[in-house]
Coordinates of C-alpha atoms in Angstrom, one line a residue:
X1 CA -87.9 86.3 -44.8
X2 CA -90.3 86.6 -47.7
X3 CA -89.5 90.2 -48.0
X4 CA -85.8 89.2 -48.4
X5 CA -86.6 86.7 -51.1
X6 CA -88.8 89.3 -53.0
X7 CA -86.0 91.8 -52.7
X8 CA -83.5 89.3 -54.2
X9 CA -85.9 88.7 -57.1
X10 CA -86.2 92.4 -57.8
X11 CA -82.5 92.8 -57.6
X12 CA -81.9 90.0 -60.1
X13 CA -84.6 91.4 -62.4
X14 CA -83.1 94.9 -62.3
X15 CA -79.7 93.6 -63.3
X16 CA -81.2 91.7 -66.2
X17 CA -83.1 94.8 -67.3
X18 CA -79.9 97.0 -67.1
X19 CA -77.9 94.5 -69.3
X20 CA -80.8 94.1 -71.8
X21 CA -81.7 97.7 -72.4
X22 CA -79.6 100.8 -73.2
X23 CA -80.5 103.7 -71.0
X24 CA -79.3 107.2 -70.7
X25 CA -76.7 108.0 -68.0
X26 CA -79.4 109.7 -65.8
X27 CA -81.7 106.6 -66.0
X28 CA -78.7 104.3 -65.2
X29 CA -77.8 106.4 -62.2
X30 CA -81.4 106.2 -60.9
X31 CA -81.4 102.4 -61.3
X32 CA -78.1 102.1 -59.4
X33 CA -79.5 104.2 -56.6
X34 CA -82.6 102.0 -56.4
X35 CA -80.5 98.9 -56.4
X36 CA -78.3 100.2 -53.6
X37 CA -81.5 100.9 -51.5
X38 CA -82.8 97.4 -52.2
X39 CA -79.4 95.9 -51.2
X40 CA -79.5 97.9 -48.0
X41 CA -83.0 96.7 -47.2
X42 CA -82.0 93.1 -47.9
X43 CA -79.0 93.4 -45.6
X44 CA -81.1 94.9 -42.9
X45 CA -83.6 91.9 -43.2
X46 CA -80.7 89.4 -43.0
X47 CA -79.2 91.0 -39.9
X48 CA -82.7 91.1 -38.3
X49 CA -83.0 87.3 -38.8
X50 CA -79.6 86.7 -37.4
X51 CA -80.3 88.7 -34.3
X52 CA -83.6 86.9 -33.9
X53 CA -81.8 83.5 -33.9
X54 CA -79.2 84.7 -31.4
X55 CA -81.9 85.9 -29.1
X56 CA -83.7 82.5 -29.3
X57 CA -80.9 79.9 -29.3
X58 CA -81.9 76.3 -29.9
X59 CA -80.9 73.9 -27.0
X60 CA -80.7 70.9 -29.2
X61 CA -78.8 68.0 -27.6
X62 CA -76.8 65.4 -29.4
X63 CA -74.8 62.3 -28.7
X64 CA -71.3 61.5 -29.8
X65 CA -68.2 59.6 -28.8
X66 CA -65.3 61.5 -27.2
X67 CA -62.7 60.3 -29.6
X68 CA -64.7 61.2 -32.7
X69 CA -64.4 64.9 -32.0
X70 CA -61.2 65.1 -29.9
X71 CA -58.8 63.1 -31.9
X72 CA -57.8 65.1 -35.0
X73 CA -56.8 62.1 -36.9
X74 CA -58.2 58.6 -37.2
X75 CA -55.2 56.7 -35.9
X76 CA -52.9 57.9 -38.6
X77 CA -49.8 58.5 -36.6
X78 CA -47.5 56.7 -39.0
X79 CA -48.1 59.5 -41.5
X80 CA -48.0 62.4 -39.1
X81 CA -45.6 61.8 -36.2
X82 CA -42.5 63.8 -36.2
X83 CA -40.3 64.2 -33.1
X84 CA -39.9 67.9 -33.8
X85 CA -42.4 70.8 -33.5
X86 CA -42.8 74.4 -34.1
X87 CA -43.4 77.2 -31.6
X88 CA -45.1 80.3 -32.8
X89 CA -45.1 83.5 -30.8
X90 CA -48.2 85.7 -30.8
X91 CA -48.9 89.2 -29.5
X92 CA -50.5 88.1 -26.3
X93 CA -48.8 87.3 -23.0
X94 CA -49.1 83.6 -23.8
X95 CA -47.5 81.4 -26.4
X96 CA -49.2 78.9 -28.7
X97 CA -47.8 76.0 -30.6
X98 CA -48.9 74.4 -33.9
X99 CA -47.9 71.9 -36.4
X100 CA -46.5 73.3 -39.7
X101 CA -45.6 71.7 -43.0
X102 CA -43.9 68.3 -42.2
X103 CA -41.0 69.3 -44.5
X104 CA -40.0 72.1 -42.2
X105 CA -38.0 71.5 -39.0
X106 CA -40.0 71.6 -35.8
X107 CA -39.0 72.9 -32.4
X108 CA -39.7 70.7 -29.4
X109 CA -40.3 67.0 -29.0
X110 CA -44.1 66.8 -28.9
X111 CA -47.1 68.2 -30.7
X112 CA -47.6 71.3 -28.6
X113 CA -50.8 72.7 -30.0
X114 CA -51.8 75.0 -27.1
X115 CA -49.3 73.4 -24.7
X116 CA -47.7 69.9 -24.5
X117 CA -50.0 67.4 -26.3
X118 CA -48.9 63.8 -26.7
X119 CA -51.6 63.1 -29.3
X120 CA -49.0 62.5 -32.1
X121 CA -46.4 60.8 -29.9
X122 CA -46.1 57.0 -29.5
X123 CA -48.4 55.8 -26.8
X124 CA -46.9 55.1 -23.3
X125 CA -49.2 54.0 -20.5
X126 CA -49.2 52.6 -17.0
X127 CA -52.3 50.8 -15.8
X128 CA -54.0 52.1 -19.0
X129 CA -53.3 55.8 -18.5
X130 CA -50.8 58.1 -20.1
X131 CA -47.4 58.4 -18.3
X132 CA -44.1 60.2 -18.6
X133 CA -44.5 63.7 -20.2
X134 CA -48.2 63.0 -20.9
X135 CA -49.0 62.7 -17.2
X136 CA -48.2 66.4 -16.5
X137 CA -50.3 67.9 -19.2
X138 CA -54.0 68.8 -19.3
X139 CA -53.9 69.5 -23.1
X140 CA -53.7 65.9 -24.4
X141 CA -56.0 65.0 -27.3
X142 CA -56.0 61.3 -26.5
X143 CA -58.8 58.7 -25.9
X144 CA -60.8 59.4 -22.7
X145 CA -59.7 56.2 -21.0
X146 CA -56.1 57.1 -21.5
X147 CA -56.3 60.5 -19.8
X148 CA -54.2 60.7 -16.6
X149 CA -56.7 60.5 -13.7
X150 CA -55.0 63.3 -11.8
X151 CA -55.7 65.7 -14.6
X152 CA -59.0 64.3 -15.9
X153 CA -61.1 67.4 -15.2
X154 CA -58.4 69.8 -16.6
X155 CA -58.2 67.7 -19.8
X156 CA -62.0 67.4 -20.3
X157 CA -62.4 71.2 -19.8
X158 CA -59.7 71.8 -22.4
X159 CA -61.6 69.7 -24.9
X160 CA -65.2 70.8 -24.1
X161 CA -65.5 73.4 -26.8
X162 CA -65.0 70.7 -29.4
X163 CA -68.6 69.6 -28.5
X164 CA -71.8 71.5 -28.6
X165 CA -73.1 73.4 -25.5
X166 CA -75.8 70.8 -25.1
X167 CA -74.2 67.5 -26.0
X168 CA -73.6 64.1 -24.4
X169 CA -70.4 62.2 -25.2
X170 CA -69.1 58.8 -24.3
X171 CA -65.8 57.0 -24.0
X172 CA -64.4 53.9 -22.4
X173 CA -61.6 51.5 -21.6
X174 CA -61.2 47.7 -21.3
X175 CA -58.1 46.3 -19.7
X176 CA -57.1 42.6 -19.7
X177 CA -54.1 41.1 -18.0
X178 CA -52.6 37.7 -18.5
X179 CA -50.0 36.7 -15.9
X180 CA -47.7 34.0 -14.7
X181 CA -45.6 34.3 -11.6
X182 CA -42.9 32.4 -9.7
X183 CA -41.0 33.1 -6.4
X184 CA -41.8 32.5 -2.7
X185 CA -45.0 32.0 -0.8
X186 CA -46.0 35.5 0.3
X187 CA -47.8 36.2 3.6
X188 CA -50.9 38.3 3.0
X189 CA -53.5 40.4 4.9
X190 CA -56.9 41.6 3.9
X191 CA -58.1 45.2 4.0
X192 CA -58.7 45.0 7.8
X193 CA -55.0 44.0 8.2
X194 CA -56.0 40.5 9.2
X195 CA -54.0 37.5 8.0
X196 CA -55.4 35.5 5.1
X197 CA -54.1 32.6 3.0
X198 CA -50.6 33.0 1.6
X199 CA -50.1 34.0 -2.0
X200 CA -49.0 31.0 -4.0
X201 CA -45.3 30.8 -5.1
X202 CA -46.3 29.8 -8.6
X203 CA -49.4 30.3 -10.7
X204 CA -51.0 31.9 -13.7
X205 CA -54.3 33.7 -14.5
X206 CA -56.1 36.0 -16.8
X207 CA -57.9 39.0 -15.3
X208 CA -60.4 41.5 -16.5
X209 CA -58.8 44.5 -14.8
X210 CA -61.2 47.1 -15.8
X211 CA -64.2 47.8 -18.0
X212 CA -65.1 51.4 -17.6
X213 CA -67.7 53.7 -19.3
X214 CA -67.3 57.4 -19.1
X215 CA -70.4 59.6 -19.7
X216 CA -70.0 63.4 -20.0
X217 CA -72.3 66.2 -20.9
X218 CA -72.0 69.9 -21.7
X219 CA -74.8 71.8 -20.0
X220 CA -74.6 75.2 -21.5
X221 CA -71.4 77.2 -22.0
X222 CA -70.0 76.9 -18.5
X223 CA -71.0 73.6 -17.0
X224 CA -69.7 70.1 -17.8
X225 CA -70.9 67.0 -15.9
X226 CA -69.0 63.7 -15.8
X227 CA -69.4 60.3 -14.2
X228 CA -68.0 56.8 -14.9
X229 CA -68.9 53.3 -13.9
X230 CA -66.7 50.3 -14.1
X231 CA -66.5 46.6 -13.4
X232 CA -63.8 44.0 -13.2
X233 CA -63.0 40.4 -12.4
X234 CA -65.3 40.4 -9.4
X235 CA -68.3 41.4 -11.6
X236 CA -69.3 44.2 -9.3
X237 CA -70.3 47.5 -10.8
X238 CA -69.1 50.7 -9.1
X239 CA -69.5 54.4 -9.5
X240 CA -66.0 55.8 -9.6
X241 CA -66.4 59.5 -10.2
X242 CA -69.4 61.8 -10.4
X243 CA -68.6 65.5 -10.5
X244 CA -69.4 68.8 -12.2
X245 CA -67.0 71.2 -13.7
X246 CA -67.9 74.9 -13.6
X247 CA -65.8 77.0 -16.0
X248 CA -64.7 77.6 -19.6
X249 CA -61.0 78.2 -20.4
X250 CA -61.9 80.4 -23.4
X251 CA -63.2 82.9 -20.8
X252 CA -61.1 82.3 -17.7
X253 CA -58.2 80.1 -16.7
X254 CA -59.9 79.3 -13.3
X255 CA -62.5 76.6 -12.9
X256 CA -64.2 74.7 -10.0
X257 CA -65.1 71.0 -9.6
X258 CA -67.7 69.7 -7.2
X259 CA -68.4 66.0 -6.5
X260 CA -66.5 62.8 -6.1
X261 CA -63.4 62.7 -8.2
X262 CA -59.7 61.8 -8.3
X263 CA -57.7 64.4 -6.3
X264 CA -55.4 66.3 -8.6
X265 CA -52.3 66.0 -6.4
X266 CA -49.5 63.7 -7.7
X267 CA -48.3 61.6 -10.5
X268 CA -46.3 58.6 -9.6
X269 CA -44.3 57.3 -12.5
X270 CA -41.9 54.5 -12.1
X271 CA -44.2 51.6 -13.0
X272 CA -44.8 49.5 -16.1
X273 CA -47.8 48.7 -18.3
X274 CA -49.3 46.4 -15.6
X275 CA -47.4 47.2 -12.3
X276 CA -47.8 50.4 -10.4
X277 CA -44.9 52.6 -9.1
X278 CA -43.2 51.4 -6.0
X279 CA -44.4 54.6 -4.4
X280 CA -48.0 53.7 -5.0
X281 CA -48.6 52.9 -1.3
X282 CA -48.4 56.7 -0.7
X283 CA -50.8 57.5 -3.6
X284 CA -54.1 59.4 -3.1
X285 CA -57.3 58.3 -4.7
X286 CA -60.8 59.7 -5.0
X287 CA -62.8 61.8 -2.5
X288 CA -65.9 63.9 -2.5
X289 CA -64.4 67.3 -2.7
X290 CA -64.6 70.9 -3.9
X291 CA -61.6 72.1 -5.8
X292 CA -60.4 75.4 -7.2
X293 CA -58.2 75.0 -10.2
X294 CA -56.0 77.2 -12.5
X295 CA -55.1 76.0 -16.0
X296 CA -52.8 77.5 -18.6
X297 CA -51.0 76.0 -21.6
X298 CA -48.1 74.7 -19.5
X299 CA -49.4 74.9 -15.9
X300 CA -52.1 73.2 -13.8
X301 CA -52.7 74.1 -10.2
X302 CA -55.3 72.5 -7.9
X303 CA -56.5 73.1 -4.3
X304 CA -59.1 70.8 -2.9
X305 CA -61.1 70.6 0.3
X306 CA -62.7 67.4 1.6
X307 CA -63.3 65.4 4.8
X308 CA -61.3 62.5 6.1
X309 CA -62.6 59.2 7.5
X310 CA -62.9 60.8 10.9
X311 CA -65.2 63.5 9.5
X312 CA -62.5 66.1 10.0
X313 CA -61.5 68.8 7.5
X314 CA -58.8 67.7 5.0
X315 CA -57.2 69.4 2.0
X316 CA -54.7 68.7 -0.9
X317 CA -52.7 70.8 -3.3
X318 CA -51.0 69.9 -6.6
X319 CA -48.9 71.5 -9.3
X320 CA -48.3 70.1 -12.7
X321 CA -46.0 71.7 -15.3
X322 CA -45.1 70.6 -18.9
X323 CA -43.4 72.7 -21.6
X324 CA -40.7 72.6 -24.2
X325 CA -37.3 74.0 -23.1
X326 CA -35.5 73.8 -26.5
X327 CA -36.3 72.4 -29.9
X328 CA -35.1 69.0 -28.6
X329 CA -35.9 69.0 -24.9
X330 CA -39.2 68.9 -23.0
X331 CA -39.6 69.0 -19.2
X332 CA -42.4 67.8 -17.0
X333 CA -42.7 68.4 -13.3
X334 CA -45.2 67.6 -10.5
X335 CA -45.3 68.3 -6.8
X336 CA -48.2 67.6 -4.5
X337 CA -49.3 67.6 -0.8
X338 CA -52.1 65.9 1.1
X339 CA -52.7 66.8 4.7
X340 CA -54.3 63.5 5.8
X341 CA -54.3 60.2 3.8
X342 CA -57.3 58.9 5.8
X343 CA -59.8 60.7 3.6
X344 CA -58.0 60.3 0.3
X345 CA -58.7 56.6 -0.5
X346 CA -55.3 55.3 0.6
X347 CA -55.5 51.6 1.5
X348 CA -52.0 51.1 2.8
X349 CA -51.0 53.7 5.4
X350 CA -54.5 53.6 7.0
X351 CA -54.2 49.8 7.7
X352 CA -51.4 50.3 10.2
X353 CA -52.1 53.8 11.3
X354 CA -55.9 54.2 11.5
X355 CA -57.2 57.5 12.8
X356 CA -53.7 59.0 12.6
X357 CA -53.2 62.3 10.8
X358 CA -50.4 61.3 8.3
X359 CA -50.1 63.0 5.0
X360 CA -47.8 62.7 2.0
X361 CA -45.6 65.0 -0.1
X362 CA -44.1 64.1 -3.5
X363 CA -41.9 65.4 -6.3
X364 CA -41.9 63.8 -9.8
X365 CA -40.1 65.0 -12.9
X366 CA -39.5 63.8 -16.5
X367 CA -37.1 65.1 -19.2
X368 CA -37.7 64.1 -22.8
X369 CA -35.2 64.3 -25.5
X370 CA -35.6 63.9 -29.3
X371 CA -33.2 61.1 -30.2
X372 CA -33.0 59.5 -33.7
X373 CA -36.5 58.5 -34.9
X374 CA -38.1 58.6 -31.5
X375 CA -38.0 60.1 -28.0
X376 CA -35.9 59.2 -25.0
X377 CA -37.5 60.0 -21.6
X378 CA -36.0 59.8 -18.2
X379 CA -38.1 60.1 -15.0
X380 CA -37.3 60.2 -11.3
X381 CA -39.5 60.8 -8.3
X382 CA -39.6 60.7 -4.5
X383 CA -42.5 60.6 -2.0
X384 CA -42.5 60.7 1.8
X385 CA -44.9 60.7 4.7
X386 CA -45.4 64.1 6.4
X387 CA -45.3 62.6 9.9
X388 CA -43.4 59.8 11.6
X389 CA -45.0 56.6 12.8
X390 CA -43.9 53.0 13.7
X391 CA -44.0 51.9 10.0
X392 CA -41.5 49.1 10.7
X393 CA -43.3 47.7 13.7
X394 CA -40.2 48.0 15.8
X395 CA -41.5 50.5 18.4
X396 CA -39.7 53.5 16.8
X397 CA -41.4 56.3 14.9
X398 CA -39.9 57.0 11.6
X399 CA -40.7 58.7 8.2
X400 CA -41.5 56.3 5.4
X401 CA -41.0 57.0 1.7
X402 CA -39.9 55.8 -1.7
X403 CA -37.8 56.9 -4.7
X404 CA -37.7 55.6 -8.3
X405 CA -36.0 56.2 -11.6
X406 CA -37.4 55.2 -15.0
X407 CA -36.2 55.3 -18.6
X408 CA -38.2 54.9 -21.8
X409 CA -37.5 55.0 -25.5
X410 CA -40.5 55.4 -27.8
X411 CA -40.9 55.5 -31.6
X412 CA -43.3 54.8 -34.5
X413 CA -41.9 51.4 -35.6
X414 CA -43.4 50.3 -38.9
X415 CA -46.2 52.8 -38.4
X416 CA -47.3 51.6 -34.9
X417 CA -46.6 53.1 -31.5
X418 CA -43.8 51.2 -29.8
X419 CA -41.8 51.8 -26.6
X420 CA -39.3 50.1 -24.4
X421 CA -38.9 50.8 -20.7
X422 CA -37.0 50.0 -17.5
X423 CA -37.8 51.1 -14.0
X424 CA -36.1 50.7 -10.6
X425 CA -37.3 51.9 -7.2
X426 CA -36.8 51.4 -3.4
X427 CA -38.7 52.1 -0.3
X428 CA -37.4 52.9 3.2
X429 CA -39.0 52.4 6.6
X430 CA -41.9 50.5 5.1
X431 CA -41.5 47.0 6.5
X432 CA -44.9 46.7 8.1
X433 CA -46.9 48.5 5.4
X434 CA -49.1 46.1 3.4
X435 CA -48.6 46.6 -0.4
X436 CA -49.9 45.3 -3.7
X437 CA -48.3 42.2 -5.2
X438 CA -47.6 42.5 -8.9
X439 CA -49.0 39.0 -9.5
X440 CA -52.3 39.8 -7.7
X441 CA -53.6 42.9 -9.5
X442 CA -57.3 42.4 -8.6
X443 CA -56.3 43.2 -5.0
X444 CA -58.1 40.5 -3.1
X445 CA -55.3 40.9 -0.5
X446 CA -52.0 42.7 0.1
X447 CA -48.6 41.5 1.1
X448 CA -48.0 41.4 4.9
X449 CA -44.6 43.0 4.5
X450 CA -43.8 46.0 2.4
X451 CA -41.9 45.9 -0.9
X452 CA -38.3 46.9 -0.5
X453 CA -37.1 46.9 -4.1
X454 CA -38.8 46.7 -7.5
X455 CA -37.3 46.3 -10.9
X456 CA -39.4 46.4 -14.1
X457 CA -38.6 45.7 -17.8
X458 CA -41.4 46.4 -20.2
X459 CA -42.4 47.1 -23.8
X460 CA -45.6 48.3 -25.5
X461 CA -46.9 48.2 -29.0
X462 CA -50.1 49.1 -30.8
X463 CA -51.7 46.2 -32.7
X464 CA -54.6 46.4 -35.3
X465 CA -55.2 50.0 -34.3
X466 CA -53.6 52.8 -32.2
X467 CA -56.4 52.3 -29.7
X468 CA -55.4 48.7 -29.0
X469 CA -52.2 48.5 -26.9
X470 CA -50.3 45.3 -25.9
X471 CA -47.8 45.6 -23.1
X472 CA -45.5 42.7 -22.0
X473 CA -43.8 43.2 -18.7
X474 CA -41.4 41.5 -16.2
X475 CA -41.6 42.8 -12.6
X476 CA -39.2 41.7 -9.9
X477 CA -40.2 42.5 -6.3
X478 CA -38.2 41.9 -3.1
X479 CA -40.0 42.2 0.2
X480 CA -38.7 43.2 3.7
X481 CA -38.9 39.7 5.0
X482 CA -36.5 38.5 2.2
X483 CA -39.2 37.0 0.0
X484 CA -39.1 37.6 -3.7
X485 CA -41.7 37.4 -6.6
X486 CA -41.2 37.5 -10.3
X487 CA -44.3 38.3 -12.4
X488 CA -44.6 38.1 -16.2
X489 CA -47.6 40.0 -17.5
X490 CA -49.2 40.8 -20.8
X491 CA -51.6 43.8 -20.5
X492 CA -54.0 44.6 -23.3
X493 CA -55.8 48.0 -23.2
X494 CA -58.6 48.8 -25.6
X495 CA -59.8 52.4 -25.8
X496 CA -63.3 53.1 -26.9

């Protein structure tokens, strides 16, 4: 390095000498030749230092929050959101999207930087996580607590290169729920399908639904580790997910996950800010699994292998697609399959059909249309059991399932994310399946009879900051025994 400094001093001195003294053309030519040689030597020295640094990379680690590097803007959606986008073709086999000058017309209804990305769209969530079009994409630059659980690994992998190869980053979510309910006394069972005290016909409460902390770390160029712990109203800490991702999308679209994580199978829309979809009783949860995944700008595929509660082999498969069809229309689609719900953290079917091999298949789709100053989205979905069973407790084996339809209009109202939604759904052949009561979200028990119909009206709006979302909701549930329940909720989600 000292040689480089000395060369630089000689170079500067030579220029000063040339400008200060008149020389003959021969002398000037010799000086220029000498300067060229010195410049060449200096460049060689610099290249040598660069190569030395590359051969001995520093593995410095650092700490940061997920949102500080992933979110391009600091909650400035009121100045940037536009329901139109631009789509730029490039010379490769893929297509990229990017935001252009806001004065130019855009194509599409979402910020599609490298695929559908709801970063600049008004926030829409259900139980704290992105829903509608955002639930099909692994490209979302949103707070970590808002990432759809079924595409968590895909989303994290898509953002990993915004962090150093040796860096630890954090994020979190706090969810509160204030409720009042009125209706009929509901018969309940515990998670052993044993009768417990009835759920009161009237009441109110405030719940801490979730307080979750996500800890992630890049370990080199091809490994990312993730785990999260959470607690709720019952003040019990639990380890939800703990897994490792092997891969880097800048090198290959394939990646592998190993550990306990949410199975990337299905997205059940059709719920509200507080209440889950009526098809939630067929939902899969977390499992210790090994999964092979494929990720592109528009498509996510996942195939996972795990074991069920009987220590038998089990597997799942899921497909998620989201892309702009025209300058005004965006489509999202999901289909998924699980061979056996017994090993997939399903707490409904397993109560009445323990040790039975019953799986689930689902289809869910959303179409989004740019309308006025905002976005109108319509969603519909259907899920069914893969084998028949006596789900009505009548002695006859039948297939059970559910369908739902949901509409939502979202916009930036006075500079804050705002949306209004309505959802309706029905189940069939689910009379004897215990289900979650909207007025009892902490799940200290389930309804003895299944939910037959569910209607939800809801709204959401950001207050104080785009990472603080308030969501009022009215949920009407009718059960197979004729009982009804009305629940008024105010859910507050704070993303860290």
